[in-house]
Short mmCIF file of C-alpha atoms and ligand atoms in Angstrom, two decimals:
data_model
loop_
_atom_site.label_atom_id
_atom_site.label_comp_id
_atom_site.label_asym_id
_atom_site.label_seq_id
_atom_site.Cartn_x
_atom_site.Cartn_y
_atom_site.Cartn_z
CA MET A 29 5.20 7.29 -26.52
CA VAL A 30 2.90 4.39 -25.74
CA LYS A 31 -0.22 5.11 -23.71
CA ILE A 32 -1.72 2.37 -21.55
CA ARG A 33 -5.23 3.14 -20.31
CA TYR A 34 -7.03 0.99 -17.75
CA LEU A 35 -10.72 0.53 -18.46
CA GLY A 36 -11.41 -1.68 -15.42
CA HIS A 37 -11.11 -5.40 -14.57
CA ALA A 38 -8.66 -6.89 -17.13
CA CYS A 39 -9.41 -4.39 -19.89
CA PHE A 40 -6.75 -2.01 -21.19
CA THR A 41 -6.18 0.01 -24.31
CA VAL A 42 -2.65 0.47 -25.61
CA SER A 43 -2.27 3.38 -28.04
CA GLU A 44 0.55 4.71 -30.16
CA GLN A 45 0.59 6.99 -33.22
CA GLY A 46 -3.17 6.97 -33.64
CA LYS A 47 -3.53 3.18 -33.40
CA THR A 48 -5.29 1.51 -30.49
CA VAL A 49 -5.21 -2.07 -29.28
CA ILE A 50 -7.89 -3.09 -26.77
CA ILE A 51 -7.28 -6.12 -24.57
CA ASP A 52 -10.05 -8.17 -22.91
CA PRO A 53 -12.99 -5.83 -23.54
CA PHE A 54 -15.51 -6.19 -20.72
CA LEU A 55 -17.35 -2.90 -20.52
CA SER A 56 -21.07 -3.65 -20.54
CA ASN A 57 -22.16 -5.12 -17.20
CA ASN A 58 -18.83 -4.20 -15.64
CA PRO A 59 -19.56 -2.09 -12.55
CA LEU A 60 -16.14 -0.36 -12.82
CA ALA A 61 -15.91 0.15 -16.59
CA ALA A 62 -14.49 3.49 -17.73
CA GLU A 63 -15.87 3.36 -21.31
CA LYS A 64 -18.78 2.05 -23.31
CA PRO A 65 -18.29 -0.60 -26.03
CA GLU A 66 -20.18 1.60 -28.51
CA THR A 67 -17.72 4.50 -28.20
CA VAL A 68 -14.35 2.85 -27.52
CA ARG A 69 -11.75 3.12 -30.31
CA ALA A 70 -9.95 0.01 -31.55
CA ASP A 71 -7.77 -1.08 -34.46
CA LEU A 72 -7.10 -4.50 -32.93
CA ILE A 73 -8.86 -6.52 -30.23
CA LEU A 74 -6.97 -9.10 -28.14
CA VAL A 75 -8.95 -11.63 -26.10
CA THR A 76 -7.19 -13.94 -23.64
CA HIS A 77 -10.03 -16.46 -23.21
CA GLY A 78 -13.75 -16.99 -23.61
CA HIS A 79 -15.04 -16.06 -20.15
CA PHE A 80 -17.53 -13.19 -20.32
CA ASP A 81 -15.40 -10.86 -18.21
CA HIS A 82 -12.73 -10.95 -20.98
CA SER A 83 -14.52 -11.61 -24.26
CA GLY A 84 -17.81 -9.85 -23.37
CA ASP A 85 -17.73 -6.92 -25.82
CA ALA A 86 -15.34 -8.29 -28.46
CA VAL A 87 -18.04 -8.93 -31.06
CA THR A 88 -19.73 -5.54 -30.51
CA ILE A 89 -16.44 -3.65 -30.81
CA SER A 90 -15.27 -5.64 -33.84
CA SER A 91 -18.61 -5.07 -35.61
CA LYS A 92 -18.58 -1.37 -34.76
CA THR A 93 -14.93 -0.61 -35.61
CA GLY A 94 -14.04 -3.31 -38.15
CA ALA A 95 -11.06 -4.26 -35.97
CA PRO A 96 -10.11 -7.94 -35.98
CA VAL A 97 -10.12 -10.07 -32.84
CA TYR A 98 -6.83 -11.93 -32.34
CA THR A 99 -7.05 -14.92 -30.03
CA THR A 100 -6.65 -18.68 -30.06
CA PHE A 101 -8.15 -20.49 -33.04
CA GLU A 102 -11.16 -22.10 -31.33
CA LEU A 103 -12.39 -18.95 -29.62
CA ALA A 104 -11.73 -16.85 -32.72
CA SER A 105 -13.84 -19.24 -34.80
CA ARG A 106 -16.68 -19.02 -32.29
CA LEU A 107 -16.58 -15.19 -32.29
CA GLU A 108 -16.58 -15.21 -36.11
CA THR A 109 -19.94 -17.00 -36.13
CA LEU A 110 -21.31 -14.06 -34.10
CA GLY A 111 -20.06 -11.48 -36.60
CA ALA A 112 -16.53 -10.57 -35.45
CA LYS A 113 -13.61 -10.18 -37.85
CA ILE A 114 -10.95 -12.57 -36.61
CA VAL A 115 -7.37 -13.76 -36.76
CA GLY A 116 -7.11 -17.16 -35.08
CA GLY A 117 -3.64 -18.09 -33.85
CA ASN A 118 -2.21 -20.25 -31.11
CA HIS A 119 0.44 -20.42 -28.38
CA GLY A 120 3.94 -19.59 -29.58
CA GLY A 121 2.65 -17.85 -32.68
CA THR A 122 3.31 -14.19 -33.41
CA ASN A 123 1.23 -12.07 -35.74
CA ASP A 124 2.46 -8.80 -37.19
CA PHE A 125 -0.39 -6.31 -37.57
CA GLY A 126 1.96 -3.57 -38.83
CA PHE A 127 1.45 -1.14 -35.94
CA ALA A 128 1.70 -3.99 -33.40
CA LYS A 129 3.35 -7.39 -33.18
CA VAL A 130 1.58 -9.81 -30.87
CA ARG A 131 2.70 -13.15 -29.50
CA ILE A 132 0.22 -15.57 -27.97
CA CYS A 133 1.68 -17.19 -24.86
CA TRP A 134 0.65 -19.65 -22.18
CA ALA A 135 -1.80 -19.05 -19.30
CA ALA A 136 -2.81 -21.54 -16.59
CA HIS A 137 -6.59 -21.13 -16.46
CA SER A 138 -9.68 -22.50 -18.27
CA SER A 139 -11.68 -21.20 -21.19
CA SER A 140 -15.27 -21.60 -22.30
CA PHE A 141 -17.71 -19.37 -24.10
CA GLY A 142 -21.30 -18.40 -23.42
CA GLU A 143 -23.85 -19.55 -20.88
CA LYS A 144 -23.60 -23.16 -22.09
CA LEU A 145 -19.85 -23.14 -21.46
CA GLU A 146 -19.01 -24.08 -25.04
CA TYR A 147 -15.47 -25.28 -25.78
CA ALA A 148 -13.21 -22.31 -26.47
CA GLY A 149 -9.72 -23.84 -26.75
CA ASN A 150 -6.99 -22.98 -24.26
CA PRO A 151 -6.66 -19.63 -22.50
CA CYS A 152 -3.68 -17.41 -23.30
CA GLY A 153 -1.68 -14.33 -22.46
CA PHE A 154 -0.15 -11.86 -24.93
CA VAL A 155 3.17 -10.14 -25.42
CA LEU A 156 2.34 -6.98 -27.35
CA ASN A 157 5.15 -5.07 -29.05
CA MET A 158 4.13 -1.59 -30.04
CA GLY A 159 6.08 1.67 -30.43
CA GLY A 160 9.28 -0.11 -29.35
CA LYS A 161 7.73 -1.20 -26.03
CA SER A 162 6.99 -4.71 -24.87
CA ILE A 163 3.84 -5.24 -22.84
CA TYR A 164 2.73 -8.55 -21.31
CA HIS A 165 -0.94 -9.13 -20.47
CA SER A 166 -1.12 -12.43 -18.60
CA GLY A 167 -4.88 -12.95 -18.92
CA ASP A 168 -6.45 -14.88 -16.06
CA THR A 169 -3.76 -17.20 -14.78
CA ASP A 170 -2.19 -18.99 -11.89
CA LEU A 171 1.48 -18.36 -11.28
CA PHE A 172 3.56 -20.69 -13.50
CA GLY A 173 7.30 -21.24 -13.74
CA ASP A 174 7.49 -20.56 -17.47
CA MET A 175 6.82 -16.89 -16.74
CA ARG A 176 10.61 -16.92 -16.31
CA LEU A 177 10.87 -17.90 -19.97
CA ILE A 178 8.57 -15.04 -21.02
CA GLY A 179 10.82 -12.66 -19.05
CA GLU A 180 13.96 -14.10 -20.66
CA ARG A 181 12.63 -14.06 -24.22
CA HIS A 182 11.11 -10.57 -24.07
CA LYS A 183 12.61 -7.58 -22.31
CA LEU A 184 9.34 -6.49 -20.77
CA ASP A 185 8.61 -2.84 -20.20
CA VAL A 186 5.24 -3.50 -18.58
CA ALA A 187 3.46 -6.54 -17.12
CA LEU A 188 -0.30 -6.46 -16.52
CA LEU A 189 -0.99 -9.04 -13.80
CA PRO A 190 -4.05 -10.20 -11.81
CA ILE A 191 -3.87 -9.80 -8.03
CA GLY A 192 -7.47 -10.58 -7.03
CA GLY A 193 -7.14 -14.31 -6.25
CA PHE A 194 -10.11 -16.72 -6.29
CA PHE A 195 -10.16 -17.14 -10.09
CA THR A 196 -6.50 -16.24 -10.64
CA MET A 197 -3.27 -15.81 -8.72
CA ASP A 198 -3.36 -13.41 -5.80
CA ALA A 199 -1.03 -10.57 -4.87
CA ASP A 200 1.54 -12.84 -3.19
CA ASP A 201 1.83 -15.01 -6.29
CA ALA A 202 1.83 -11.93 -8.52
CA LEU A 203 4.87 -10.74 -6.57
CA VAL A 204 6.67 -13.98 -7.54
CA ALA A 205 5.47 -13.47 -11.13
CA VAL A 206 7.15 -10.05 -11.09
CA GLU A 207 10.38 -11.70 -9.87
CA TYR A 208 10.18 -14.16 -12.81
CA LEU A 209 9.14 -11.66 -15.49
CA LYS A 210 11.41 -8.76 -14.43
CA PRO A 211 9.38 -6.01 -16.11
CA LYS A 212 10.29 -2.34 -15.64
CA PHE A 213 6.70 -1.66 -14.52
CA VAL A 214 3.82 -3.79 -13.26
CA ILE A 215 0.19 -2.72 -13.31
CA PRO A 216 -2.21 -4.80 -11.17
CA MET A 217 -5.58 -5.87 -12.62
CA HIS A 218 -8.50 -8.26 -12.07
CA TYR A 219 -9.30 -7.10 -8.52
CA ASN A 220 -12.15 -5.29 -6.68
CA THR A 221 -14.67 -5.75 -9.51
CA TRP A 222 -16.62 -8.08 -7.21
CA PRO A 223 -16.32 -9.01 -3.50
CA GLN A 224 -14.69 -12.39 -4.33
CA ILE A 225 -11.64 -10.71 -5.84
CA GLU A 226 -11.03 -7.96 -3.30
CA ALA A 227 -7.37 -7.02 -3.01
CA ASP A 228 -5.28 -4.10 -1.82
CA PRO A 229 -3.14 -2.75 -4.68
CA ALA A 230 -1.23 -0.44 -2.30
CA SER A 231 0.08 -3.38 -0.28
CA PHE A 232 1.01 -5.18 -3.55
CA LYS A 233 2.90 -2.06 -4.63
CA SER A 234 4.86 -1.79 -1.41
CA LYS A 235 5.89 -5.48 -1.57
CA VAL A 236 6.90 -5.24 -5.24
CA GLU A 237 8.95 -2.10 -4.70
CA SER A 238 10.67 -3.37 -1.54
CA LYS A 239 11.53 -6.83 -2.95
CA THR A 240 12.21 -6.20 -6.66
CA SER A 241 13.53 -3.40 -8.86
CA THR A 242 10.18 -3.20 -10.70
CA LYS A 243 8.01 -0.11 -10.19
CA CYS A 244 4.30 -0.70 -9.56
CA VAL A 245 1.79 1.65 -11.16
CA ILE A 246 -1.75 1.53 -9.75
CA LEU A 247 -4.37 2.76 -12.21
CA LYS A 248 -7.99 3.47 -11.36
CA PRO A 249 -10.43 2.74 -14.19
CA GLY A 250 -10.11 5.59 -16.68
CA GLU A 251 -6.52 6.46 -15.69
CA GLU A 252 -3.54 6.07 -18.00
CA PHE A 253 0.19 5.51 -17.89
CA THR A 254 2.56 6.65 -20.63
CA ILE A 255 5.94 5.06 -21.36
NI1 NI B 317 -11.46 -16.42 -16.65
MN1 MN B 318 -11.60 -13.26 -15.32
#
């Protein structure tokens, strides 16, 4: 049984057999966060890109728990200078952490770190294999055709996709992403944190379930879904 818990914005924990992976920790300064960075459990931290609403609490959580941050090489190196344990990879690479196997894949977005917008390499998404389940977190991204390839190469159980628009694809594009990825379940993210990214997850759900065979699971911050 793999437990996916939504902590708000693009942050999720994925837990199985006492091990927890946290993706895109943004808990301090997040109006909808369901946890605090000081108390969240983590054995591995995945960060899709350097923007504060994804990398914000990575260093704090790594320092507190000793969990490594796995992300692209440039961002990992930057986080290491701030005290995080790191594993720096890159697109196409897979790292086996024992309890989880994680592939870094493409995302169509930008990446920078800190107030001075320091170079942070390219943004990414992840395919996380844990407890026999395959979970895709797209990170912040536009819709791109190679999502088809991700769907072909990995039989996805769950896709975590942004629907908020403005900085990422919106719900209409996320519907096409679902058609490309063909996951069993989709969970919408990256919406309603701020007015710019307002979206209606219920209307996304009804479109997904009328046009595809994927089921849409809407999680409020703090809620979880078990597969
Ligand atoms: Ni971003
Ligand atoms: Mn973002």
